Tab-separated table of C-alpha atoms in Angstrom:
chain	number	residue	atom	x	y	z
A	1	MET	CA	20.742	-20.644	12.133
A	2	LYS	CA	21.395	-22.364	8.797
A	3	LYS	CA	17.728	-21.964	7.934
A	4	ILE	CA	17.898	-18.216	8.542
A	5	ILE	CA	20.998	-17.763	6.420
A	6	PHE	CA	19.404	-19.780	3.629
A	7	PHE	CA	16.303	-17.589	3.743
A	8	LEU	CA	18.236	-14.325	3.848
A	9	LEU	CA	20.388	-15.463	0.916
A	10	LEU	CA	17.231	-16.292	-0.984
A	11	LEU	CA	15.976	-12.778	-0.257
A	12	ALA	CA	19.189	-11.108	-1.315
A	13	GLY	CA	19.751	-13.264	-4.370
A	14	SER	CA	16.488	-12.950	-6.232
A	15	PHE	CA	16.322	-10.326	-8.936
A	16	ALA	CA	12.784	-9.239	-8.527
A	17	LYS	CA	10.844	-6.542	-6.763
A	18	ALA	CA	10.064	-5.993	-3.150
A	19	GLN	CA	6.913	-6.725	-1.250
A	20	GLU	CA	5.802	-5.319	2.059
A	21	LEU	CA	2.662	-7.353	2.591
A	22	PHE	CA	4.234	-8.987	5.624
A	23	VAL	CA	2.656	-11.961	7.305
A	24	TYR	CA	3.287	-11.189	11.002
A	25	THR	CA	3.691	-7.428	10.985
A	26	GLU	CA	2.010	-4.407	9.426
A	27	PRO	CA	3.999	-2.109	7.104
A	28	ALA	CA	3.888	1.668	7.524
A	29	SER	CA	1.855	1.820	4.309
A	30	ASN	CA	-1.895	1.597	4.628
A	31	MET	CA	-4.596	0.003	2.567
A	32	PRO	CA	-6.058	2.255	-0.128
A	33	ALA	CA	-8.822	4.591	1.065
A	34	LYS	CA	-12.315	3.109	0.634
A	35	SER	CA	-11.052	-0.481	0.528
A	36	VAL	CA	-11.944	-3.392	2.789
A	37	ALA	CA	-10.076	-6.628	3.465
A	38	ILE	CA	-11.053	-9.750	5.348
A	39	LYS	CA	-8.341	-11.904	6.846
A	40	GLN	CA	-8.767	-15.383	8.239
A	41	SER	CA	-5.901	-17.192	9.873
A	42	ALA	CA	-5.199	-20.342	11.847
A	43	LYS	CA	-2.242	-20.798	14.146
A	44	LEU	CA	-1.064	-24.184	15.283
A	45	PHE	CA	1.095	-24.088	18.404
A	46	ASP	CA	3.425	-26.979	18.979
A	47	GLN	CA	3.473	-27.560	22.750
A	48	GLY	CA	5.559	-30.713	22.766
A	49	THR	CA	3.232	-33.518	23.763
A	50	THR	CA	0.140	-31.530	22.799
A	51	SER	CA	-0.814	-28.717	20.443
A	52	SER	CA	-3.281	-25.841	20.416
A	53	THR	CA	-5.047	-24.015	17.620
A	54	ARG	CA	-6.103	-20.413	17.475
A	55	HIS	CA	-8.212	-18.886	14.719
A	56	ALA	CA	-8.521	-15.200	13.974
A	57	THR	CA	-10.921	-13.241	11.821
A	58	GLU	CA	-9.913	-9.696	11.059
A	59	ILE	CA	-11.711	-6.999	9.099
A	60	MET	CA	-9.543	-4.157	7.818
A	61	LEU	CA	-10.742	-0.842	6.511
A	62	GLY	CA	-8.936	1.918	4.611
A	63	ALA	CA	-10.714	4.876	6.253
A	64	SER	CA	-8.645	7.508	4.438
A	65	LYS	CA	-5.348	7.672	2.630
A	66	ASN	CA	-3.549	7.904	5.991
A	67	LEU	CA	-5.767	5.990	8.379
A	68	MET	CA	-6.684	2.340	8.540
A	69	ILE	CA	-8.757	0.521	11.132
A	70	HIS	CA	-8.928	-3.164	12.025
A	71	GLY	CA	-11.392	-5.113	14.094
A	72	ALA	CA	-10.459	-8.670	15.025
A	73	ALA	CA	-11.660	-11.651	17.026
A	74	THR	CA	-9.715	-14.750	18.033
A	75	TYR	CA	-11.273	-18.065	18.949
A	76	GLY	CA	-9.991	-21.556	19.419
A	77	ALA	CA	-9.214	-24.401	21.752
A	78	LEU	CA	-6.062	-23.609	23.655
A	79	ASN	CA	-4.435	-25.353	26.563
A	80	ASN	CA	-7.175	-27.995	26.686
A	81	THR	CA	-10.038	-25.494	27.007
A	82	PRO	CA	-13.260	-25.971	24.997
A	83	PHE	CA	-13.478	-24.218	21.626
A	84	GLY	CA	-14.765	-20.695	22.061
A	85	LEU	CA	-14.265	-16.962	21.651
A	86	GLU	CA	-11.049	-15.776	23.304
A	87	SER	CA	-10.520	-12.152	22.475
A	88	ILE	CA	-11.570	-9.116	20.491
A	89	ARG	CA	-9.255	-6.370	19.349
A	90	ALA	CA	-9.440	-2.949	17.702
A	91	TYR	CA	-6.421	-1.507	15.890
A	92	GLY	CA	-5.747	1.820	14.188
A	93	LYS	CA	-2.726	2.925	12.194
A	94	TYR	CA	-1.957	6.434	10.994
A	95	ARG	CA	0.674	7.059	8.320
A	96	PHE	CA	2.303	10.354	9.229
A	97	PHE	CA	5.282	10.419	6.887
A	98	SER	CA	5.646	9.362	3.286
A	99	ALA	CA	8.441	10.033	0.799
A	100	ASP	CA	7.679	8.337	-2.515
A	101	GLY	CA	10.257	7.886	-5.243
A	102	MET	CA	10.046	5.941	-8.478
A	103	TYR	CA	9.779	2.276	-7.364
A	104	SER	CA	10.689	3.212	-3.810
A	105	HIS	CA	9.295	4.760	-0.687
A	106	PHE	CA	10.086	5.442	2.927
A	107	ARG	CA	7.124	5.659	5.248
A	108	MET	CA	6.428	6.005	8.922
A	109	ALA	CA	3.229	5.240	10.792
A	110	ALA	CA	2.018	5.232	14.378
A	111	PHE	CA	-0.391	2.598	15.616
A	112	ALA	CA	-2.429	1.819	18.702
A	113	GLU	CA	-4.551	-1.134	19.632
A	114	ILE	CA	-6.821	-2.203	22.438
A	115	ALA	CA	-7.714	-5.793	23.233
A	116	HIS	CA	-10.132	-7.623	25.479
A	117	SER	CA	-9.529	-11.268	26.322
A	118	ASN	CA	-11.494	-13.992	28.141
A	119	THR	CA	-8.555	-16.288	28.585
A	120	LYS	CA	-6.636	-16.813	31.775
A	121	PRO	CA	-2.982	-16.023	31.121
A	122	MET	CA	-0.560	-18.823	31.889
A	123	TYR	CA	2.729	-17.540	30.513
A	124	GLN	CA	5.213	-14.735	30.980
A	125	GLU	CA	4.955	-13.820	27.297
A	126	ILE	CA	2.612	-10.867	26.710
A	127	ASN	CA	0.372	-11.152	23.686
A	128	LEU	CA	-2.610	-8.969	22.797
A	129	GLN	CA	-3.652	-11.257	19.951
A	130	GLY	CA	-5.612	-13.637	22.109
A	131	ASP	CA	-3.884	-14.109	25.456
A	132	HIS	CA	-4.244	-10.767	27.197
A	133	ALA	CA	-6.455	-7.726	27.546
A	134	GLY	CA	-4.593	-4.442	27.263
A	135	MET	CA	-3.237	-1.729	25.068
A	136	GLN	CA	-0.310	-1.388	22.722
A	137	ALA	CA	1.124	1.585	20.845
A	138	GLY	CA	4.112	1.883	18.569
A	139	ILE	CA	5.821	3.135	15.461
A	140	VAL	CA	6.475	1.421	12.123
A	141	PHE	CA	9.215	2.343	9.647
A	142	THR	CA	9.135	0.847	6.150
A	143	GLN	CA	11.618	1.229	3.336
A	144	LEU	CA	10.771	-0.116	-0.098
A	145	LEU	CA	13.696	-0.159	-2.467
A	146	HIS	CA	13.138	-1.884	-5.806
A	147	LYS	CA	14.423	-5.260	-4.732
A	148	LEU	CA	13.902	-5.230	-1.016
A	149	ALA	CA	11.250	-4.182	1.451
A	150	VAL	CA	12.465	-3.719	5.001
A	151	SER	CA	10.186	-2.813	7.846
A	152	SER	CA	10.724	-2.341	11.530
A	153	THR	CA	8.258	-1.940	14.380
A	154	VAL	CA	8.846	-0.854	17.953
A	155	SER	CA	5.964	-0.859	20.397
A	156	TYR	CA	5.044	-0.840	24.038
A	157	ALA	CA	2.307	-3.095	25.407
A	158	ALA	CA	0.625	-2.884	28.791
A	159	ILE	CA	-2.006	-5.344	29.920
A	160	ASN	CA	-4.909	-4.505	32.195
A	161	GLY	CA	-7.980	-5.867	33.968
A	162	ASN	CA	-8.098	-9.580	34.825
A	163	SER	CA	-5.144	-10.221	32.525
A	164	LYS	CA	-3.005	-7.930	34.618
A	165	ALA	CA	-4.288	-9.360	37.910
A	166	HIS	CA	-3.514	-12.923	36.775
A	167	GLN	CA	-0.122	-11.926	35.457
A	168	LEU	CA	0.858	-10.125	38.643
A	169	ALA	CA	-0.491	-12.978	40.816
A	170	MET	CA	1.919	-15.309	38.992
A	171	GLY	CA	4.741	-12.935	39.820
A	172	ASN	CA	5.059	-11.733	36.221
A	173	ARG	CA	5.275	-8.244	34.824
A	174	ALA	CA	2.305	-6.714	32.993
A	175	GLU	CA	4.134	-4.764	30.300
A	176	ALA	CA	6.414	-5.527	27.404
A	177	LEU	CA	8.530	-3.959	24.710
A	178	ASN	CA	7.937	-5.526	21.292
A	179	TYR	CA	10.115	-5.107	18.230
A	180	SER	CA	10.370	-6.599	14.779
A	181	LEU	CA	12.482	-6.490	11.651
A	182	SER	CA	10.914	-7.818	8.464
A	183	PHE	CA	12.212	-8.408	4.943
A	184	GLY	CA	10.109	-9.131	1.889
A	185	HIS	CA	10.803	-10.083	-1.677
A	186	LEU	CA	8.814	-10.813	-4.799
A	187	ILE	CA	9.994	-13.986	-6.560
A	188	LEU	CA	7.367	-14.368	-9.285
A	189	PRO	CA	6.328	-13.092	-11.749
A	190	LYS	CA	9.657	-12.003	-13.189
A	191	LYS	CA	7.819	-9.452	-15.310
A	192	TYR	CA	4.401	-8.000	-14.634
A	193	THR	CA	2.060	-8.120	-17.580
A	194	SER	CA	-1.370	-8.449	-15.983
A	195	TYR	CA	-3.216	-8.230	-12.680
A	196	ASP	CA	-4.233	-11.860	-13.142
A	197	GLN	CA	-0.683	-13.163	-12.757
A	198	THR	CA	-0.098	-15.125	-9.575
A	199	ASN	CA	2.513	-13.475	-7.361
A	200	PHE	CA	4.873	-15.500	-5.236
A	201	ASN	CA	6.577	-13.678	-2.369
A	202	ILE	CA	8.901	-14.726	0.408
A	203	TYR	CA	9.363	-13.048	3.760
A	204	ALA	CA	11.723	-13.312	6.691
A	205	GLU	CA	10.706	-11.723	9.961
A	206	PHE	CA	12.453	-11.358	13.294
A	207	LEU	CA	9.961	-10.906	16.131
A	208	GLY	CA	11.123	-10.070	19.608
A	209	GLN	CA	9.855	-9.162	23.057
A	210	ALA	CA	11.588	-7.908	26.171
A	211	ILE	CA	10.017	-7.411	29.590
A	212	PRO	CA	11.321	-4.135	31.014
A	213	GLY	CA	13.057	-4.359	34.362
A	214	THR	CA	13.712	-8.071	34.011
A	215	ARG	CA	16.052	-10.230	31.982
A	216	LYS	CA	13.114	-11.928	30.335
A	217	SER	CA	12.975	-11.810	26.545
A	218	TYR	CA	12.505	-13.858	23.413
A	219	LEU	CA	13.480	-13.562	19.766
A	220	ASP	CA	11.695	-15.538	17.059
A	221	PHE	CA	12.419	-15.988	13.399
A	222	ALA	CA	9.501	-16.472	11.017
A	223	PRO	CA	10.091	-17.342	7.371
A	224	SER	CA	6.963	-17.366	5.223
A	225	ILE	CA	5.705	-17.763	1.688
A	226	GLN	CA	2.818	-15.894	0.129
A	227	LEU	CA	0.762	-16.385	-3.005
A	228	ILE	CA	-1.404	-13.586	-4.378
A	229	PHE	CA	-4.082	-14.473	-6.903
A	230	LYS	CA	-5.588	-11.898	-9.284
A	231	SER	CA	-4.043	-9.090	-7.215
A	232	LYS	CA	-6.725	-9.517	-4.563
A	233	LEU	CA	-6.575	-12.903	-2.841
A	234	LYS	CA	-3.593	-13.658	-0.597
A	235	PHE	CA	-2.492	-16.952	0.942
A	236	ASN	CA	0.195	-17.044	3.603
A	237	LEU	CA	2.045	-19.981	5.095
A	238	ALA	CA	4.492	-19.259	7.898
A	239	TYR	CA	6.605	-21.153	10.368
A	240	ARG	CA	7.710	-19.321	13.486
A	241	PHE	CA	10.432	-20.654	15.722
A	242	ASN	CA	12.412	-19.536	18.681
A	243	LEU	CA	15.990	-18.307	18.399
A	244	GLN	CA	16.358	-17.282	22.004
A	245	SER	CA	13.977	-17.273	24.952
A	246	SER	CA	14.201	-16.737	28.671
A	247	MET	CA	10.487	-16.665	29.425
A	248	THR	CA	7.596	-19.095	29.580
A	249	ARG	CA	5.513	-19.096	26.388
A	250	MET	CA	2.590	-20.953	24.887
A	251	ALA	CA	4.881	-22.556	22.321
A	252	GLN	CA	8.413	-22.303	21.030
A	253	THR	CA	7.308	-23.118	17.498
A	254	SER	CA	4.104	-22.495	15.592
A	255	TRP	CA	2.632	-22.635	12.096
A	256	MET	CA	0.288	-20.103	10.603
A	257	LEU	CA	-1.941	-20.526	7.578
A	258	GLY	CA	-3.945	-17.553	6.424
A	259	GLY	CA	-6.027	-16.078	3.642
A	260	GLU	CA	-6.924	-12.465	2.914
A	261	TRP	CA	-9.417	-11.059	0.453
A	262	LEU	CA	-9.068	-7.438	-0.643
A	263	PHE	CA	-12.030	-5.427	-1.932
A	264	LEU	CA	-10.918	-2.186	-3.578
A	265	ASN	CA	-13.357	0.751	-3.709
A	266	ALA	CA	-15.676	-1.211	-1.441
A	267	PHE	CA	-17.555	1.823	-0.191
A	268	LYS	CA	-18.264	5.373	-1.282
A	269	LYS	CA	-16.953	8.274	0.710
B	1	MET	CA	-24.897	21.033	-50.855
B	2	LYS	CA	-21.430	19.592	-51.312
B	3	LYS	CA	-19.928	22.762	-49.854
B	4	ILE	CA	-22.135	22.548	-46.792
B	5	PHE	CA	-21.225	18.920	-46.379
B	6	LEU	CA	-17.522	19.750	-46.706
B	7	LEU	CA	-17.903	22.546	-44.181
B	8	LEU	CA	-19.652	20.188	-41.751
B	9	ILE	CA	-16.849	17.655	-42.117
B	10	CYS	CA	-14.290	20.406	-41.508
B	11	CYS	CA	-16.115	21.603	-38.399
B	12	TRP	CA	-16.415	18.056	-37.097
B	13	THR	CA	-12.730	17.386	-37.735
B	14	ILE	CA	-11.711	20.563	-35.935
B	15	SER	CA	-13.921	19.916	-32.948
B	16	VAL	CA	-12.591	16.375	-32.637
B	17	ASN	CA	-8.974	17.322	-33.137
B	18	ALA	CA	-8.699	20.286	-30.841
B	19	GLN	CA	-9.048	18.476	-27.556
B	20	VAL	CA	-7.338	16.422	-24.914
B	21	GLN	CA	-6.681	13.021	-26.449
B	22	LYS	CA	-5.569	11.243	-23.318
B	23	VAL	CA	-3.472	11.584	-20.198
B	24	ASN	CA	-0.443	9.525	-19.338
B	25	LEU	CA	0.010	9.003	-15.621
B	26	GLN	CA	3.069	7.581	-13.970
B	27	ALA	CA	2.644	6.686	-10.311
B	28	SER	CA	5.432	6.407	-7.761
B	29	GLY	CA	6.019	4.703	-4.454
B	30	LEU	CA	5.009	1.194	-5.484
B	31	THR	CA	6.388	-2.009	-6.906
B	32	CYS	CA	3.579	-4.511	-6.392
B	33	ALA	CA	0.697	-5.531	-8.659
B	34	MET	CA	-1.788	-5.254	-5.800
B	35	CYS	CA	-0.687	-1.620	-5.304
B	36	SER	CA	-0.911	-0.948	-9.028
B	37	LYS	CA	-4.398	-2.413	-9.102
B	38	ALA	CA	-5.447	-0.124	-6.253
B	39	ILE	CA	-4.467	2.875	-8.409
B	40	TYR	CA	-6.093	1.391	-11.510
B	41	LYS	CA	-9.373	0.889	-9.650
B	42	ALA	CA	-9.281	4.340	-8.056
B	43	VAL	CA	-8.645	6.085	-11.382
B	44	SER	CA	-11.203	3.939	-13.236
B	45	ALA	CA	-13.847	4.923	-10.677
B	46	ILE	CA	-13.561	8.656	-11.518
B	47	SER	CA	-16.797	9.778	-13.214
B	48	PHE	CA	-15.218	11.342	-16.337
B	49	VAL	CA	-12.734	8.509	-16.972
B	50	ASP	CA	-13.656	6.172	-19.818
B	51	THR	CA	-10.776	3.711	-20.160
B	52	VAL	CA	-7.488	3.071	-18.366
B	53	LEU	CA	-4.721	1.099	-20.049
B	54	VAL	CA	-2.048	0.055	-17.605
B	55	ASN	CA	1.584	-0.969	-17.841
B	56	ILE	CA	2.194	-2.523	-14.420
B	57	GLU	CA	5.953	-2.883	-14.917
B	58	ALA	CA	6.450	0.801	-15.805
B	59	SER	CA	3.749	1.938	-13.378
B	60	THR	CA	2.111	3.966	-16.174
B	61	TYR	CA	-1.569	4.422	-16.959
B	62	ASP	CA	-3.028	5.723	-20.249
B	63	ILE	CA	-6.272	7.410	-19.311
B	64	ARG	CA	-8.980	8.310	-21.838
B	65	PHE	CA	-12.055	10.325	-20.995
B	66	ASP	CA	-15.743	10.134	-21.698
B	67	LYS	CA	-16.780	12.347	-24.586
B	68	GLU	CA	-18.558	15.582	-23.664
B	69	THR	CA	-16.859	15.719	-20.285
B	70	THR	CA	-14.221	18.066	-18.937
B	71	PRO	CA	-11.459	16.061	-17.292
B	72	LYS	CA	-10.181	17.357	-13.968
B	73	PHE	CA	-6.512	16.438	-13.659
B	74	ASP	CA	-6.398	17.290	-9.953
B	75	GLN	CA	-9.000	14.581	-9.337
B	76	ILE	CA	-6.739	12.022	-11.021
B	77	ALA	CA	-3.840	13.028	-8.759
B	78	LYS	CA	-6.134	12.827	-5.715
B	79	ALA	CA	-7.253	9.302	-6.663
B	80	VAL	CA	-3.600	8.175	-6.765
B	81	VAL	CA	-2.848	9.753	-3.384
B	82	ASP	CA	-6.011	8.264	-1.833
B	83	ALA	CA	-4.899	4.848	-3.056
B	84	GLY	CA	-1.772	5.410	-0.958
B	85	PHE	CA	0.769	6.464	-3.598
B	86	SER	CA	2.063	9.526	-5.446
B	87	VAL	CA	2.115	10.942	-8.957
B	88	ALA	CA	5.549	10.905	-10.609
B	89	ASN	CA	4.385	12.395	-13.906
B	90	LEU	CA	1.084	13.467	-15.435
B	91	THR	CA	1.259	14.345	-19.124
B	92	VAL	CA	-1.680	15.539	-21.211
B	93	MET	CA	-1.679	14.600	-24.907
B	94	VAL	CA	-3.469	17.243	-26.982
B	95	ASN	CA	-4.117	17.633	-30.670
B	96	PHE	CA	-4.042	21.410	-31.221
B	97	ASP	CA	-5.667	23.210	-34.100
B	98	LYS	CA	-4.171	26.692	-34.337
B	99	GLN	CA	-4.604	27.288	-30.625
B	100	ALA	CA	-3.903	30.936	-29.815
B	101	VAL	CA	-1.734	31.546	-26.759
B	102	ASP	CA	-1.569	34.931	-25.046
B	103	LYS	CA	1.718	36.621	-24.189
B	104	ASN	CA	1.659	35.213	-20.646
B	105	GLY	CA	1.413	31.690	-22.039
B	106	SER	CA	-2.243	31.276	-21.061
B	107	PHE	CA	-4.930	29.632	-23.154
B	108	THR	CA	-8.217	27.815	-22.692
B	109	LEU	CA	-9.033	24.533	-24.376
B	110	ASP	CA	-12.321	22.649	-23.944
B	111	GLY	CA	-13.114	24.731	-20.865
B	112	ILE	CA	-9.771	24.015	-19.199
B	113	ASN	CA	-7.325	26.851	-18.478
B	114	TYR	CA	-3.633	26.232	-19.012
B	115	LYS	CA	-0.531	28.344	-18.538
B	116	LEU	CA	2.637	27.398	-20.388
B	117	MET	CA	5.932	27.567	-18.553
B	118	GLY	CA	8.854	29.362	-20.199
B	119	THR	CA	8.696	31.538	-23.325
B	120	PRO	CA	5.350	30.708	-24.914
B	121	PRO	CA	4.702	30.358	-28.664
B	122	THR	CA	1.857	32.489	-30.067
B	123	THR	CA	0.013	29.461	-31.425
B	124	LEU	CA	0.020	25.729	-30.793
B	125	GLN	CA	-0.450	23.362	-33.688
B	126	GLY	CA	-0.639	19.594	-34.005
B	127	SER	CA	-0.007	16.842	-31.518
B	128	LYS	CA	1.711	18.023	-28.318
B	129	LYS	CA	2.523	16.644	-24.915
B	130	MET	CA	2.110	18.910	-21.912
B	131	GLN	CA	3.447	17.855	-18.531
B	132	LEU	CA	1.527	19.169	-15.543
B	133	ILE	CA	3.737	21.160	-13.184
B	134	GLY	CA	2.995	21.131	-9.475
B	135	LYS	CA	3.875	19.420	-6.253
B	136	GLN	CA	1.002	16.953	-6.592
B	137	TYR	CA	1.881	16.049	-10.193
B	138	MET	CA	5.632	15.346	-9.942
B	139	LEU	CA	8.340	13.553	-8.017
B	140	PRO	CA	9.752	15.828	-5.286
B	141	LYS	CA	13.195	15.806	-6.945
B	142	ASP	CA	11.691	17.001	-10.252
B	143	PHE	CA	9.565	19.638	-8.547
B	144	LYS	CA	12.624	21.100	-6.818
B	145	LYS	CA	14.150	21.845	-10.237
B	146	ILE	CA	11.282	24.164	-11.225
B	147	PRO	CA	12.282	27.822	-10.755
B	148	VAL	CA	10.135	29.421	-8.046
B	149	ALA	CA	9.408	32.411	-10.338
B	150	GLN	CA	7.602	30.044	-12.729
B	151	LEU	CA	5.272	28.775	-10.042
B	152	GLY	CA	3.837	32.135	-8.997
B	153	ASN	CA	0.939	33.978	-10.634
B	154	VAL	CA	-1.012	30.898	-11.631
B	155	ALA	CA	-4.730	31.132	-10.898
B	156	SER	CA	-6.234	28.301	-8.883
B	157	ASN	CA	-8.432	27.237	-11.833
B	158	THR	CA	-5.433	27.043	-14.178
B	159	TYR	CA	-3.034	24.182	-14.795
B	160	LEU	CA	0.644	25.119	-15.131
B	161	VAL	CA	2.136	22.997	-17.908
B	162	SER	CA	5.424	22.458	-19.656
B	163	LEU	CA	5.610	21.503	-23.350
B	164	LYS	CA	7.576	18.293	-23.849
């Protein structure tokens, strides 16, 4: 709890501008039209006596000013299985509301994703980023206000196919309600003078899941730091830990290290 | 010969002076350098744009155009919107040389049609700033202040402007 308060104070106390380039969640804003980004990330799950790693490669595309599309694959060696491809995922997000002010905006977007996974689910937690095959749809709200970016996501996930069969065979439910609340802040530079300045951002994200019809839920807190080089290359380092949980999960704590390269005007219309 | 030379210089001076010098764009809805760069790149990629000088902190962009081209201000606004943001202000800097203005406030300069808001002068002279008026060129709160009567009767190929 102390850690959270420290992080939130850090967010509230810095006199800089906001950032909404969250590490765990997507903001309602999209990438610019005609741009492409490639994201590579590694997650390290602390499972007590052992640990697992999961890698993800994600390609993101700004299809138009309102629509962005992602394609992702996860691979790794989890739960003592040999290293291999685990899942593929397609994601689309449509920004349907935007009210821009000077140094501020409020935006809303709807998203949907579909995932296919080779892995055999072992936990009550439902996760379309590697563990399960299924679909998820939801809404994102993002407010950018000079010094603070706040974003919230609410979504519904339902798993299908073998994932669902395994989950039901274990006596678990095959659907979940996911929600998040994220804060972001720019720490450096204090004053922008060039695109070559390195940006330093901090984020604090609350990530939760509840299984409808049961008392099963979890709530995680994920503080993270981000460096952006030359306004195009991002590095993220995040630590995610459990605040409350009443379900079985792959890990109560995990680390994530990631990089993302943005190519503006990557393709013609 | 001297006279001809003088006349040529005069003509050259007039043709250089009476034109759009540059455009100052202020974008809204962003606070990050990555966002600002997205706008910078989108505007720089427009075919008639020569140079873009940016102030990231103020979110302003000084845009100069290639010679012998006719800038299309709506394309600049579209580039900003496609990058994911909005235009807060788009102001055209013009050096006028006895530009005649008709009684409705309309005039044509370098192939671009403008219509002045308010009571128009009969001629425009010297360096002036003209702010583009329209939903796509202003913050919503500024646009709401424009009297509806001023917005009507503007042809689609004409930019409604306000002298600053």
